[in-house]
Amino acid sequence: MPPRSPDLPSVALPADKELVLKVVPMPADVNANGDIFGGWVMAQVDLAGSVLPQRISHTRMVTVAVNEFIFKQPVRVGDILSFYAGVQHVGRTSVAVDVEVFAERFSDQGKYVKVTEARLTYVAIDATGKPQSLPDTEQTRAWREKLQAQAAAAKS
């Protein structure tokens, strides 16, 4: 087992994002240093990030970009990882999502440490794999209106 990093202060979980996934990494997921392999974390972030675009689009969505990915702290076997996602942009064919990952340490339950943050972009595609417009649904309109209101509030 890797040595414990110094205790970090517990952080508040994001109120502006939705909990979309919880998972506990296992010993099979470790790298040569004894921490959880970064590629495993990336795969979980991609799964978590895809939840909201699926809900918005009700159509096939694919990951087209990992715009940013920051590993802030190591993840350990037994950590309870909580993945929070928030839609940042709804375009004609695409949805951009921010994902924040928090670890509840096995030895320190009830305290959370931010371990990863990322922004990913998903695109709606048709049966031939070509980009297609997001359907004009109540959910799509609601997300666009919410994001426009947030942008307007930020300007004032």
mmCIF file of C-alpha atoms in Angstrom:
data_model
loop_
_atom_site.group_PDB
_atom_site.id
_atom_site.type_symbol
_atom_site.label_atom_id
_atom_site.label_comp_id
_atom_site.label_asym_id
_atom_site.label_seq_id
_atom_site.Cartn_x
_atom_site.Cartn_y
_atom_site.Cartn_z
ATOM 1 C CA MET A 1 0.000 0.000 0.000
ATOM 2 C CA PRO A 2 1.443 3.446 -0.912
ATOM 3 C CA PRO A 3 2.376 5.801 1.900
ATOM 4 C CA ARG A 4 -0.366 8.179 2.970
ATOM 5 C CA SER A 5 -0.120 11.692 1.639
ATOM 6 C CA PRO A 6 -0.423 14.454 4.211
ATOM 7 C CA ASP A 7 -3.971 14.985 5.367
ATOM 8 C CA LEU A 8 -5.691 17.577 3.250
ATOM 9 C CA PRO A 9 -8.590 19.673 4.445
ATOM 10 C CA SER A 10 -11.996 18.333 3.537
ATOM 11 C CA VAL A 11 -13.685 20.231 0.713
ATOM 12 C CA ALA A 12 -17.372 20.874 0.121
ATOM 13 C CA LEU A 13 -19.045 18.897 -2.631
ATOM 14 C CA PRO A 14 -20.272 20.999 -5.575
ATOM 15 C CA ALA A 15 -23.849 22.249 -5.254
ATOM 16 C CA ASP A 16 -23.970 23.325 -8.908
ATOM 17 C CA LYS A 17 -23.281 19.860 -10.333
ATOM 18 C CA GLU A 18 -25.103 16.540 -10.271
ATOM 19 C CA LEU A 19 -23.793 13.326 -8.704
ATOM 20 C CA VAL A 20 -23.710 10.955 -11.685
ATOM 21 C CA LEU A 21 -21.457 8.079 -10.562
ATOM 22 C CA LYS A 22 -19.942 6.507 -7.446
ATOM 23 C CA VAL A 23 -17.300 3.805 -7.624
ATOM 24 C CA VAL A 24 -14.640 2.165 -5.439
ATOM 25 C CA PRO A 25 -11.312 1.382 -7.158
ATOM 26 C CA MET A 26 -9.940 -2.082 -6.527
ATOM 27 C CA PRO A 27 -6.411 -3.578 -6.313
ATOM 28 C CA ALA A 28 -6.556 -4.617 -9.981
ATOM 29 C CA ASP A 29 -6.690 -0.887 -10.891
ATOM 30 C CA VAL A 30 -3.294 0.119 -9.405
ATOM 31 C CA ASN A 31 -0.222 1.333 -11.273
ATOM 32 C CA ALA A 32 3.420 0.508 -10.522
ATOM 33 C CA ASN A 33 3.500 3.158 -7.765
ATOM 34 C CA GLY A 34 0.583 1.604 -5.894
ATOM 35 C CA ASP A 35 -1.853 4.404 -6.738
ATOM 36 C CA ILE A 36 -4.869 3.947 -8.983
ATOM 37 C CA PHE A 37 -3.849 4.041 -12.662
ATOM 38 C CA GLY A 38 -4.670 7.403 -14.269
ATOM 39 C CA GLY A 39 -6.139 5.703 -17.344
ATOM 40 C CA TRP A 40 -8.687 3.952 -15.141
ATOM 41 C CA VAL A 41 -9.683 7.300 -13.622
ATOM 42 C CA MET A 42 -9.964 8.805 -17.122
ATOM 43 C CA ALA A 43 -12.286 6.003 -18.242
ATOM 44 C CA GLN A 44 -14.540 6.564 -15.231
ATOM 45 C CA VAL A 45 -14.592 10.335 -15.904
ATOM 46 C CA ASP A 46 -15.630 9.664 -19.509
ATOM 47 C CA LEU A 47 -18.483 7.430 -18.327
ATOM 48 C CA ALA A 48 -19.584 10.009 -15.756
ATOM 49 C CA GLY A 49 -19.322 12.845 -18.251
ATOM 50 C CA SER A 50 -21.528 11.055 -20.765
ATOM 51 C CA VAL A 51 -24.552 10.783 -18.441
ATOM 52 C CA LEU A 52 -25.913 14.322 -18.839
ATOM 53 C CA PRO A 53 -25.414 14.540 -22.637
ATOM 54 C CA GLN A 54 -27.325 11.243 -22.969
ATOM 55 C CA ARG A 55 -30.160 12.652 -20.893
ATOM 56 C CA ILE A 56 -30.240 15.845 -22.933
ATOM 57 C CA SER A 57 -30.012 14.302 -26.379
ATOM 58 C CA HIS A 58 -31.805 10.965 -26.193
ATOM 59 C CA THR A 59 -29.586 10.017 -29.123
ATOM 60 C CA ARG A 60 -26.165 8.462 -29.641
ATOM 61 C CA MET A 61 -23.384 10.671 -28.253
ATOM 62 C CA VAL A 62 -19.655 10.115 -28.605
ATOM 63 C CA THR A 63 -16.679 11.659 -26.870
ATOM 64 C CA VAL A 64 -14.855 13.912 -29.336
ATOM 65 C CA ALA A 65 -12.536 15.834 -27.032
ATOM 66 C CA VAL A 66 -10.981 15.748 -23.632
ATOM 67 C CA ASN A 67 -10.477 19.496 -23.458
ATOM 68 C CA GLU A 68 -8.814 19.489 -20.049
ATOM 69 C CA PHE A 69 -7.867 16.818 -17.533
ATOM 70 C CA ILE A 70 -6.137 17.562 -14.237
ATOM 71 C CA PHE A 71 -5.042 14.980 -11.676
ATOM 72 C CA LYS A 72 -4.941 16.899 -8.388
ATOM 73 C CA GLN A 73 -4.313 14.099 -5.861
ATOM 74 C CA PRO A 74 -3.624 10.365 -6.089
ATOM 75 C CA VAL A 75 -6.526 7.943 -5.851
ATOM 76 C CA ARG A 76 -6.094 4.926 -3.577
ATOM 77 C CA VAL A 77 -7.576 1.462 -3.369
ATOM 78 C CA GLY A 78 -10.704 1.645 -1.239
ATOM 79 C CA ASP A 79 -11.424 5.342 -1.818
ATOM 80 C CA ILE A 80 -15.095 6.013 -2.491
ATOM 81 C CA LEU A 81 -15.038 8.180 -5.608
ATOM 82 C CA SER A 82 -17.932 10.540 -6.312
ATOM 83 C CA PHE A 83 -18.224 11.994 -9.817
ATOM 84 C CA TYR A 84 -20.125 15.266 -10.197
ATOM 85 C CA ALA A 85 -20.992 16.575 -13.668
ATOM 86 C CA GLY A 86 -22.359 19.850 -14.948
ATOM 87 C CA VAL A 87 -23.262 20.916 -18.479
ATOM 88 C CA GLN A 88 -21.257 23.982 -19.515
ATOM 89 C CA HIS A 89 -22.387 24.383 -23.131
ATOM 90 C CA VAL A 90 -25.106 23.016 -25.402
ATOM 91 C CA GLY A 91 -24.348 23.652 -29.072
ATOM 92 C CA ARG A 92 -26.019 22.580 -32.284
ATOM 93 C CA THR A 93 -24.447 19.100 -32.230
ATOM 94 C CA SER A 94 -22.336 19.109 -29.071
ATOM 95 C CA VAL A 95 -22.506 19.207 -25.296
ATOM 96 C CA ALA A 96 -19.542 20.270 -23.129
ATOM 97 C CA VAL A 97 -19.428 18.860 -19.605
ATOM 98 C CA ASP A 98 -17.270 19.593 -16.572
ATOM 99 C CA VAL A 99 -16.594 16.656 -14.248
ATOM 100 C CA GLU A 100 -15.176 16.907 -10.735
ATOM 101 C CA VAL A 101 -14.071 13.804 -8.834
ATOM 102 C CA PHE A 102 -13.927 13.643 -5.055
ATOM 103 C CA ALA A 103 -12.384 10.880 -2.949
ATOM 104 C CA GLU A 104 -13.803 9.895 0.383
ATOM 105 C CA ARG A 105 -10.732 8.234 1.873
ATOM 106 C CA PHE A 106 -11.246 4.777 3.351
ATOM 107 C CA SER A 107 -9.466 5.881 6.515
ATOM 108 C CA ASP A 108 -11.228 9.242 6.730
ATOM 109 C CA GLN A 109 -14.857 8.700 5.755
ATOM 110 C CA GLY A 110 -17.053 11.755 5.650
ATOM 111 C CA LYS A 111 -14.181 13.971 4.471
ATOM 112 C CA TYR A 112 -13.747 14.670 0.765
ATOM 113 C CA VAL A 113 -10.655 15.530 -1.263
ATOM 114 C CA LYS A 114 -10.891 16.730 -4.873
ATOM 115 C CA VAL A 115 -8.719 14.337 -6.878
ATOM 116 C CA THR A 116 -9.545 15.123 -10.514
ATOM 117 C CA GLU A 117 -11.277 17.685 -12.686
ATOM 118 C CA ALA A 118 -11.931 17.557 -16.410
ATOM 119 C CA ARG A 119 -13.873 19.066 -19.294
ATOM 120 C CA LEU A 120 -15.080 16.806 -22.093
ATOM 121 C CA THR A 121 -17.055 17.424 -25.277
ATOM 122 C CA TYR A 122 -19.615 14.977 -26.648
ATOM 123 C CA VAL A 123 -21.215 15.100 -30.113
ATOM 124 C CA ALA A 124 -24.515 13.631 -31.295
ATOM 125 C CA ILE A 125 -24.035 11.305 -34.260
ATOM 126 C CA ASP A 126 -26.332 9.553 -36.698
ATOM 127 C CA ALA A 127 -26.297 5.884 -37.760
ATOM 128 C CA THR A 128 -23.407 6.538 -40.166
ATOM 129 C CA GLY A 129 -21.282 8.218 -37.499
ATOM 130 C CA LYS A 130 -21.723 11.745 -38.839
ATOM 131 C CA PRO A 131 -22.547 14.645 -36.500
ATOM 132 C CA GLN A 132 -26.235 15.426 -36.271
ATOM 133 C CA SER A 133 -28.180 18.231 -34.636
ATOM 134 C CA LEU A 134 -29.290 17.684 -31.088
ATOM 135 C CA PRO A 135 -33.029 17.052 -31.012
ATOM 136 C CA ASP A 136 -35.146 20.071 -30.071
ATOM 137 C CA THR A 137 -36.557 18.615 -26.868
ATOM 138 C CA GLU A 138 -37.851 20.205 -23.707
ATOM 139 C CA GLN A 139 -34.656 19.148 -21.918
ATOM 140 C CA THR A 140 -32.386 20.608 -24.606
ATOM 141 C CA ARG A 141 -34.255 23.918 -24.504
ATOM 142 C CA ALA A 142 -34.200 23.932 -20.689
ATOM 143 C CA TRP A 143 -30.421 23.443 -20.603
ATOM 144 C CA ARG A 144 -29.835 26.185 -23.190
ATOM 145 C CA GLU A 145 -32.074 28.591 -21.250
ATOM 146 C CA LYS A 146 -30.346 27.753 -17.962
ATOM 147 C CA LEU A 147 -26.895 28.329 -19.472
ATOM 148 C CA GLN A 148 -27.997 31.612 -21.087
ATOM 149 C CA ALA A 149 -29.398 32.813 -17.755
ATOM 150 C CA GLN A 150 -26.141 31.903 -15.990
ATOM 151 C CA ALA A 151 -24.119 33.764 -18.633
ATOM 152 C CA ALA A 152 -26.358 36.832 -18.319
ATOM 153 C CA ALA A 153 -26.073 36.766 -14.526
ATOM 154 C CA ALA A 154 -22.290 36.500 -14.770
ATOM 155 C CA LYS A 155 -22.161 39.620 -16.974
ATOM 156 C CA SER A 156 -24.143 41.744 -14.518
#
